PDB file of C-alpha atoms in Angstrom:
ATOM      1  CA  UNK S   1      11.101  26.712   5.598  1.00 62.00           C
ATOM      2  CA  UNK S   2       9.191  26.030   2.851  1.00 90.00           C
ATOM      3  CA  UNK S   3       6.817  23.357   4.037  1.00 90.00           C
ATOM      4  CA  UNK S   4       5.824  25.435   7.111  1.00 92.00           C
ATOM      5  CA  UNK S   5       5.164  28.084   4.138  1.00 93.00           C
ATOM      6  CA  UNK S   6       3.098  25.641   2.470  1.00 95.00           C
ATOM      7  CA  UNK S   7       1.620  24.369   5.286  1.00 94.00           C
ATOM      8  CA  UNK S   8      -0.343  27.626   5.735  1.00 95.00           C
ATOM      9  CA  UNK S   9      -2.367  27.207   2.556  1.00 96.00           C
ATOM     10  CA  UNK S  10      -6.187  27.366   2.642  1.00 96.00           C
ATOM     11  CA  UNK S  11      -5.885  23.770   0.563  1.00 97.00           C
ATOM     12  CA  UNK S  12      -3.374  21.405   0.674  1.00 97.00           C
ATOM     13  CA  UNK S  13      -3.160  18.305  -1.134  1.00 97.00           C
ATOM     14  CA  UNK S  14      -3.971  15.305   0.748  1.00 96.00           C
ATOM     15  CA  UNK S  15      -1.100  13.176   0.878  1.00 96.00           C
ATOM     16  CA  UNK S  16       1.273  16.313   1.712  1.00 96.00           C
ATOM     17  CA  UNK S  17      -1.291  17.088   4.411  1.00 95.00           C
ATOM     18  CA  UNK S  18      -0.839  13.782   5.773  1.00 96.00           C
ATOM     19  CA  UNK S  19       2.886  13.644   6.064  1.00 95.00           C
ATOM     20  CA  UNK S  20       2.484  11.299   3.004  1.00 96.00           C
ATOM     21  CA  UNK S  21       5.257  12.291   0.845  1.00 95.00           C
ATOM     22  CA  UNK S  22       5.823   8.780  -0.318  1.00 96.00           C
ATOM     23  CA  UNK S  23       2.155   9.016  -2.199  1.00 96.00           C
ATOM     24  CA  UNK S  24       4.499  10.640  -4.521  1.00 96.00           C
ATOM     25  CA  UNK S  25       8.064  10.963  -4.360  1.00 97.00           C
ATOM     26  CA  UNK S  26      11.175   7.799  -3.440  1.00 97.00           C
ATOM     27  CA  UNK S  27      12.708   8.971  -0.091  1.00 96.00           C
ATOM     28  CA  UNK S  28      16.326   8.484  -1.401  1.00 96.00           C
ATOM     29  CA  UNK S  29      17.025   8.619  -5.043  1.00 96.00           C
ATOM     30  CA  UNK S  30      15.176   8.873  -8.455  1.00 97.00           C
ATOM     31  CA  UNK S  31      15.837   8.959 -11.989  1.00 96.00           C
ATOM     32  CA  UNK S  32      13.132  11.387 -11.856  1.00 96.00           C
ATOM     33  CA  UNK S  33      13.201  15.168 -10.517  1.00 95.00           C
ATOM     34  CA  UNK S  34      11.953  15.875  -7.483  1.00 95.00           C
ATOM     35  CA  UNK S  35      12.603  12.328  -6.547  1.00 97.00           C
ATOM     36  CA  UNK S  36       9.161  11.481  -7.870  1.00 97.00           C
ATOM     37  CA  UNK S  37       8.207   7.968  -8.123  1.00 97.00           C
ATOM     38  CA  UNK S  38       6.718   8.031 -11.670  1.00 95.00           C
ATOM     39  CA  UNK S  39       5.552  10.738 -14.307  1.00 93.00           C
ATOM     40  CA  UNK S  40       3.518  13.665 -13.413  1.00 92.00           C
ATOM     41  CA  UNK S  41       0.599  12.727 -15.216  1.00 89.00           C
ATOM     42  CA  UNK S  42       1.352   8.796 -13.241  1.00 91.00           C
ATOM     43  CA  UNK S  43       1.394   9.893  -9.834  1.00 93.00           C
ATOM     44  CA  UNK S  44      -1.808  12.162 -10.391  1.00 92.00           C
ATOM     45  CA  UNK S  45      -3.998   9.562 -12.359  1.00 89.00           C
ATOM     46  CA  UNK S  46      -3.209   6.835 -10.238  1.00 90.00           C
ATOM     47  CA  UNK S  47      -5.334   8.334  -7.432  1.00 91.00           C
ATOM     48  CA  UNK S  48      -7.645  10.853  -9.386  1.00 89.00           C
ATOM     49  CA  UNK S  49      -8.804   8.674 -11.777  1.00 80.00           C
ATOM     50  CA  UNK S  50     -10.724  10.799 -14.049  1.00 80.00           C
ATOM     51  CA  UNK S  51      -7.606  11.582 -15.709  1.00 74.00           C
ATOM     52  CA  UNK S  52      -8.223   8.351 -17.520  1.00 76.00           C
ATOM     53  CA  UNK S  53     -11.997   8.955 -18.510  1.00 84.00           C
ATOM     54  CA  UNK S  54     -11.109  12.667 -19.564  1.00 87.00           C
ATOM     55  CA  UNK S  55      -8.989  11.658 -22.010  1.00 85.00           C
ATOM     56  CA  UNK S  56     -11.870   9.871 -24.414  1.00 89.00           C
ATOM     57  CA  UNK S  57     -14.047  12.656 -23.847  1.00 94.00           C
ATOM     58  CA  UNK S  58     -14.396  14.638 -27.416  1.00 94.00           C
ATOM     59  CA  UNK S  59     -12.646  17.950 -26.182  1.00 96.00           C
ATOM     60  CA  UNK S  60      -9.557  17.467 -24.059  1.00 95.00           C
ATOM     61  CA  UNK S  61      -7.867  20.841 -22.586  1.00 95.00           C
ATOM     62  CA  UNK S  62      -4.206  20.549 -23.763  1.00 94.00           C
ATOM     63  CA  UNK S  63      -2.661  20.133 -20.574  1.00 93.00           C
ATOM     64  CA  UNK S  64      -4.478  17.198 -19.753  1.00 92.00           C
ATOM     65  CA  UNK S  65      -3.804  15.550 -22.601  1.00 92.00           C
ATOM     66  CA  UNK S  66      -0.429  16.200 -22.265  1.00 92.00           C
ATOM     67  CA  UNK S  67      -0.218  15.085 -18.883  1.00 90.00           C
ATOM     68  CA  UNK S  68       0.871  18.055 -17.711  1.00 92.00           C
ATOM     69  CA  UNK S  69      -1.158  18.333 -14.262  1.00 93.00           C
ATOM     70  CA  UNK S  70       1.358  21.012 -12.968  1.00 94.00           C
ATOM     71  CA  UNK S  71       0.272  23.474 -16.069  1.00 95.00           C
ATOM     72  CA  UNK S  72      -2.932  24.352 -13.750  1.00 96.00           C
ATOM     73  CA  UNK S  73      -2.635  22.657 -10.478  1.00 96.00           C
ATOM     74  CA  UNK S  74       0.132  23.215  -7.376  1.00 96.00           C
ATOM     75  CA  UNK S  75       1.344  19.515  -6.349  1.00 95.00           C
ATOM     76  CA  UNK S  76       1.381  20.193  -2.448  1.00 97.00           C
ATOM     77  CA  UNK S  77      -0.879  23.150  -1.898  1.00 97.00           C
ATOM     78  CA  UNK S  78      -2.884  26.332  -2.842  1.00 97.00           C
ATOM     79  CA  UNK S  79      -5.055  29.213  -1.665  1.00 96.00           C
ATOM     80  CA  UNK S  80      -7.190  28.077  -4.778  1.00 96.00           C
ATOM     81  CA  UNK S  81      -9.845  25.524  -4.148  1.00 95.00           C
ATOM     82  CA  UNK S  82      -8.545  22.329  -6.498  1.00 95.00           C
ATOM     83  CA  UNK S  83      -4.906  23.328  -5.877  1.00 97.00           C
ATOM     84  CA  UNK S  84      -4.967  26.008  -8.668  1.00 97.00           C
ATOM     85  CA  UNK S  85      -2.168  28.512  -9.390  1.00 96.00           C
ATOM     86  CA  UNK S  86      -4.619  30.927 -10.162  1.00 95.00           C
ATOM     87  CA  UNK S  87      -7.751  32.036  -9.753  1.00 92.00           C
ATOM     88  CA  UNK S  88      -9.766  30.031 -12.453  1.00 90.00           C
ATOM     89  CA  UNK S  89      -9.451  32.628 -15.101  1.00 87.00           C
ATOM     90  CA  UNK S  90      -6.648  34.488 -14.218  1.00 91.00           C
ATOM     91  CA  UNK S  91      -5.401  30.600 -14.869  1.00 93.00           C
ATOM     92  CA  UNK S  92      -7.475  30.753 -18.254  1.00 93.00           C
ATOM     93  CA  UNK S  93      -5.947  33.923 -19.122  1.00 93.00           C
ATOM     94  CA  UNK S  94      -2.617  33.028 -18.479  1.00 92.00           C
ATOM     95  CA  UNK S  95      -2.831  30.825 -22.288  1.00 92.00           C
ATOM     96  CA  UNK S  96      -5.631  32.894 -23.467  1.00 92.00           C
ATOM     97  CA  UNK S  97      -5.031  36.289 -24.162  1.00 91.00           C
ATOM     98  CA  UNK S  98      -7.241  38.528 -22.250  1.00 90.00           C
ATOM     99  CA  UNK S  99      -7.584  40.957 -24.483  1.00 89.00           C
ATOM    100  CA  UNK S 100      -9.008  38.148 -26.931  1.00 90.00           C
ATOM    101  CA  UNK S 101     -12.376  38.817 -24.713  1.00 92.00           C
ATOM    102  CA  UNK S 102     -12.198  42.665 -24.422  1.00 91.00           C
ATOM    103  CA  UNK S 103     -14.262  44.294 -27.055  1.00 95.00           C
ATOM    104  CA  UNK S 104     -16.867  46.596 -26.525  1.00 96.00           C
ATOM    105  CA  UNK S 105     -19.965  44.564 -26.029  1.00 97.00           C
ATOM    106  CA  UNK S 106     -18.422  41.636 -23.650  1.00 97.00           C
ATOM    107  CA  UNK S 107     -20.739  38.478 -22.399  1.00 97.00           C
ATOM    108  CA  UNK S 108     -21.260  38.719 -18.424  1.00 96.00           C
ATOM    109  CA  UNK S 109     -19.856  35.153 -17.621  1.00 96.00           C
ATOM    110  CA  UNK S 110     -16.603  37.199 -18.997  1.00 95.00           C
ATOM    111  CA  UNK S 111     -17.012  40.044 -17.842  1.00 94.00           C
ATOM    112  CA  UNK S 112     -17.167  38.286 -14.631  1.00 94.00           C
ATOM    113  CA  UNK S 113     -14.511  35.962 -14.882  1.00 92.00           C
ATOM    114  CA  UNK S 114     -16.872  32.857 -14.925  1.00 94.00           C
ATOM    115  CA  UNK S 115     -15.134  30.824 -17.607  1.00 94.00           C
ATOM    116  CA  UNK S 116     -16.449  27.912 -16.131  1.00 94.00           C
ATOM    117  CA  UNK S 117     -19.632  28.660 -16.064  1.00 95.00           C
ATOM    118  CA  UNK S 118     -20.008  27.627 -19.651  1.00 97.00           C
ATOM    119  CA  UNK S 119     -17.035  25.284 -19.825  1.00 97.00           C
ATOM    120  CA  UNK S 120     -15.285  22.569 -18.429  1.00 96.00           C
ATOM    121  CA  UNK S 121     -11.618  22.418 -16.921  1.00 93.00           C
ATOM    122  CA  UNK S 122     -10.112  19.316 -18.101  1.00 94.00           C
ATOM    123  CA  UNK S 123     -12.731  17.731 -20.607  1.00 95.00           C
ATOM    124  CA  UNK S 124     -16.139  17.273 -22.544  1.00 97.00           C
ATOM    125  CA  UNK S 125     -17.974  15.388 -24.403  1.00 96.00           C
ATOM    126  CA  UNK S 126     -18.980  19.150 -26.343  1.00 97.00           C
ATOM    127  CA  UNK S 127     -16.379  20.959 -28.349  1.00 95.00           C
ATOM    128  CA  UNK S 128     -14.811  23.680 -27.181  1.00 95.00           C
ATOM    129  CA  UNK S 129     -14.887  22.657 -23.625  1.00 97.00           C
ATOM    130  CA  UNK S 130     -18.506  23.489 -23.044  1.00 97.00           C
ATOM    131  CA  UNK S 131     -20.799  22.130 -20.390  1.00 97.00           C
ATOM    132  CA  UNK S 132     -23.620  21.338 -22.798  1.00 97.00           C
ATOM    133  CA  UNK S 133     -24.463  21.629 -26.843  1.00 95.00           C
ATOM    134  CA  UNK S 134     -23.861  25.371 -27.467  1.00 92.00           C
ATOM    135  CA  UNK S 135     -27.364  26.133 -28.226  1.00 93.00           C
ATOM    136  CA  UNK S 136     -29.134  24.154 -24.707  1.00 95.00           C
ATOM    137  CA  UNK S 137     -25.756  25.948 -22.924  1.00 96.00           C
ATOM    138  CA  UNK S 138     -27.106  29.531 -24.487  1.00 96.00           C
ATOM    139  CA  UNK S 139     -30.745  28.777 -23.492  1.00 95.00           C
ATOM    140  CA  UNK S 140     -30.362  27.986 -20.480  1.00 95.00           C
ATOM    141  CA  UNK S 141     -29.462  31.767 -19.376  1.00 95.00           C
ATOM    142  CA  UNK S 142     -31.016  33.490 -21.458  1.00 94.00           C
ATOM    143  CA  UNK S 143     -34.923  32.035 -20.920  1.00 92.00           C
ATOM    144  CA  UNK S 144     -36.631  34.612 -23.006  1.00 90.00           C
ATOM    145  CA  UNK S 145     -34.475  33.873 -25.673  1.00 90.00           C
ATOM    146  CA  UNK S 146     -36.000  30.132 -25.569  1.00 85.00           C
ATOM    147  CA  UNK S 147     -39.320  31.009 -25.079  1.00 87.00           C
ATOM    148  CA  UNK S 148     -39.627  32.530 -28.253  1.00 87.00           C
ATOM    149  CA  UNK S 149     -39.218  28.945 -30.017  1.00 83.00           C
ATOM    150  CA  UNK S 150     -42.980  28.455 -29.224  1.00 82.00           C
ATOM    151  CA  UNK S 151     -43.527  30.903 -32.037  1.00 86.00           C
ATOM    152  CA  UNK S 152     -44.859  29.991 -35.698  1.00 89.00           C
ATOM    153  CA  UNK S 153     -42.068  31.092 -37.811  1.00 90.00           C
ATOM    154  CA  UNK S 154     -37.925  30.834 -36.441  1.00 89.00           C
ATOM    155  CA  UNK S 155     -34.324  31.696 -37.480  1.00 92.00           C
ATOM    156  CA  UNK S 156     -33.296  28.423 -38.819  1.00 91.00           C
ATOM    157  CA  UNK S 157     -29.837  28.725 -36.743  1.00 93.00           C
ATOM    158  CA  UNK S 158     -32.255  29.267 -33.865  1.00 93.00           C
ATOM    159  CA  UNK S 159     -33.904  26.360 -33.872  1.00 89.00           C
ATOM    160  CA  UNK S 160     -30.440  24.375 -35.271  1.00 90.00           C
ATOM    161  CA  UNK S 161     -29.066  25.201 -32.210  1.00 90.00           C
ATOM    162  CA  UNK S 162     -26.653  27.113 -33.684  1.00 94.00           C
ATOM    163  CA  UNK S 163     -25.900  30.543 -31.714  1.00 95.00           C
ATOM    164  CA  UNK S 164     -22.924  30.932 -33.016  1.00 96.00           C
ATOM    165  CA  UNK S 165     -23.443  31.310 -36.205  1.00 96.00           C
ATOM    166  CA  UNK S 166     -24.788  34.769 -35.817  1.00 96.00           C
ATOM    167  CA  UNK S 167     -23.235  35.752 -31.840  1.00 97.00           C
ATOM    168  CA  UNK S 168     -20.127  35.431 -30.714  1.00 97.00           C
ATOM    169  CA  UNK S 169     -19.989  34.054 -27.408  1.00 96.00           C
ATOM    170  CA  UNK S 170     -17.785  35.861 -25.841  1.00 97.00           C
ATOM    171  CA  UNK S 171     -17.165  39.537 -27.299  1.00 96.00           C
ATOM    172  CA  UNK S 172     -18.085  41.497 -29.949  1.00 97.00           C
ATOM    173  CA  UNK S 173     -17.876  44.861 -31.254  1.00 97.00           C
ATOM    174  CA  UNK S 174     -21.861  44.733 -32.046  1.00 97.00           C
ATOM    175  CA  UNK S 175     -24.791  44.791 -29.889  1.00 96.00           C
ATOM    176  CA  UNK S 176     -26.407  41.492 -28.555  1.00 96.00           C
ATOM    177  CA  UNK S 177     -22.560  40.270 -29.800  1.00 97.00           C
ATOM    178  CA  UNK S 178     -23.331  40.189 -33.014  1.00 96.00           C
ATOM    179  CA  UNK S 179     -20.714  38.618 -35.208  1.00 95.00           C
TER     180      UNK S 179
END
């Protein structure tokens, strides 16, 4: 049956792993499907509390604003670590096109399906999604690249910080991704 099936997932959800199915759902009736006991976006925040704090960060991924958990995440288990559908980018790539990030010149971190190496799943205080301001995020792969701000005279998006103003951070048709 199917929670046998489940049951032999590399990651299961702690409550279901438990036997606690009551975490989450009424054990006879519901107004709700899947005789859940509240919303979704309820059930999850009221034990992973972050959902709260993510939502007054400055970027908020869609589905966690929505409250839509179950976009990204399996309710009773996975054989993705964080109870993923997906592999994180195949996940990524399942609302952002793929071949968005296939030019010619392509950055490694997408080449090697790190999206989450520069950004964040569910929220950030940096637009976009990214870890850090887009310049420190740039410089802190690519150290040459920062050492040259010791010299005299700099690009003023350089020292602004601003990478992206000349590089496109994730593909480009150009060398050195060029816009």
């Amino acid at each position: 049956n199917d929670i046998q099936e489940l049951n032999k997932k590399s990651h299961l959800h702690h409550p279901f792993g438990e036997g606690e199915c009551m975490s989450c759902h009424e054990p006879h009736g519901s107004r709700l499907k899947s005789l859940l006991k509240n919303s979704i976006s309820k059930i999850c925040s009221d034990c992973h509390d972050n959902a709260e704090k993510d939502n007054k960060k400055k970027a908020v991924h869609l589905p966690v604003k929505e409250g839509k958990c179950e976009k990204c995440h399996q309710p009773h288990a996975s054989d993705n670590a964080k109870l993923l559908k997906e592999s994180p980018a195949n996940l990524c790539y399942s609302c952002h096109k793929k071949d968005a990030f296939s030019k010619k010149n392509i950055h490694k971190p997408v080449i090697e399906n790190q999206c989450l190496v520069c950004h964040e799943g569910h929220s950030s205080d940096y637009a976009k999604l990214l870890k850090s301001k887009s310049g420190e995020l740039c410089l802190s792969c690519h150290k040459k690249v920062a050492s040259e701000s010791a010299n005299k005279y700099n690009h003023v998006p350089f020292v602004a910080g601003n990478c992206v103003q000349c590089h496109n951070p994730h593909t480009s048709v150009s060398e050195k991704l060029l816009i």
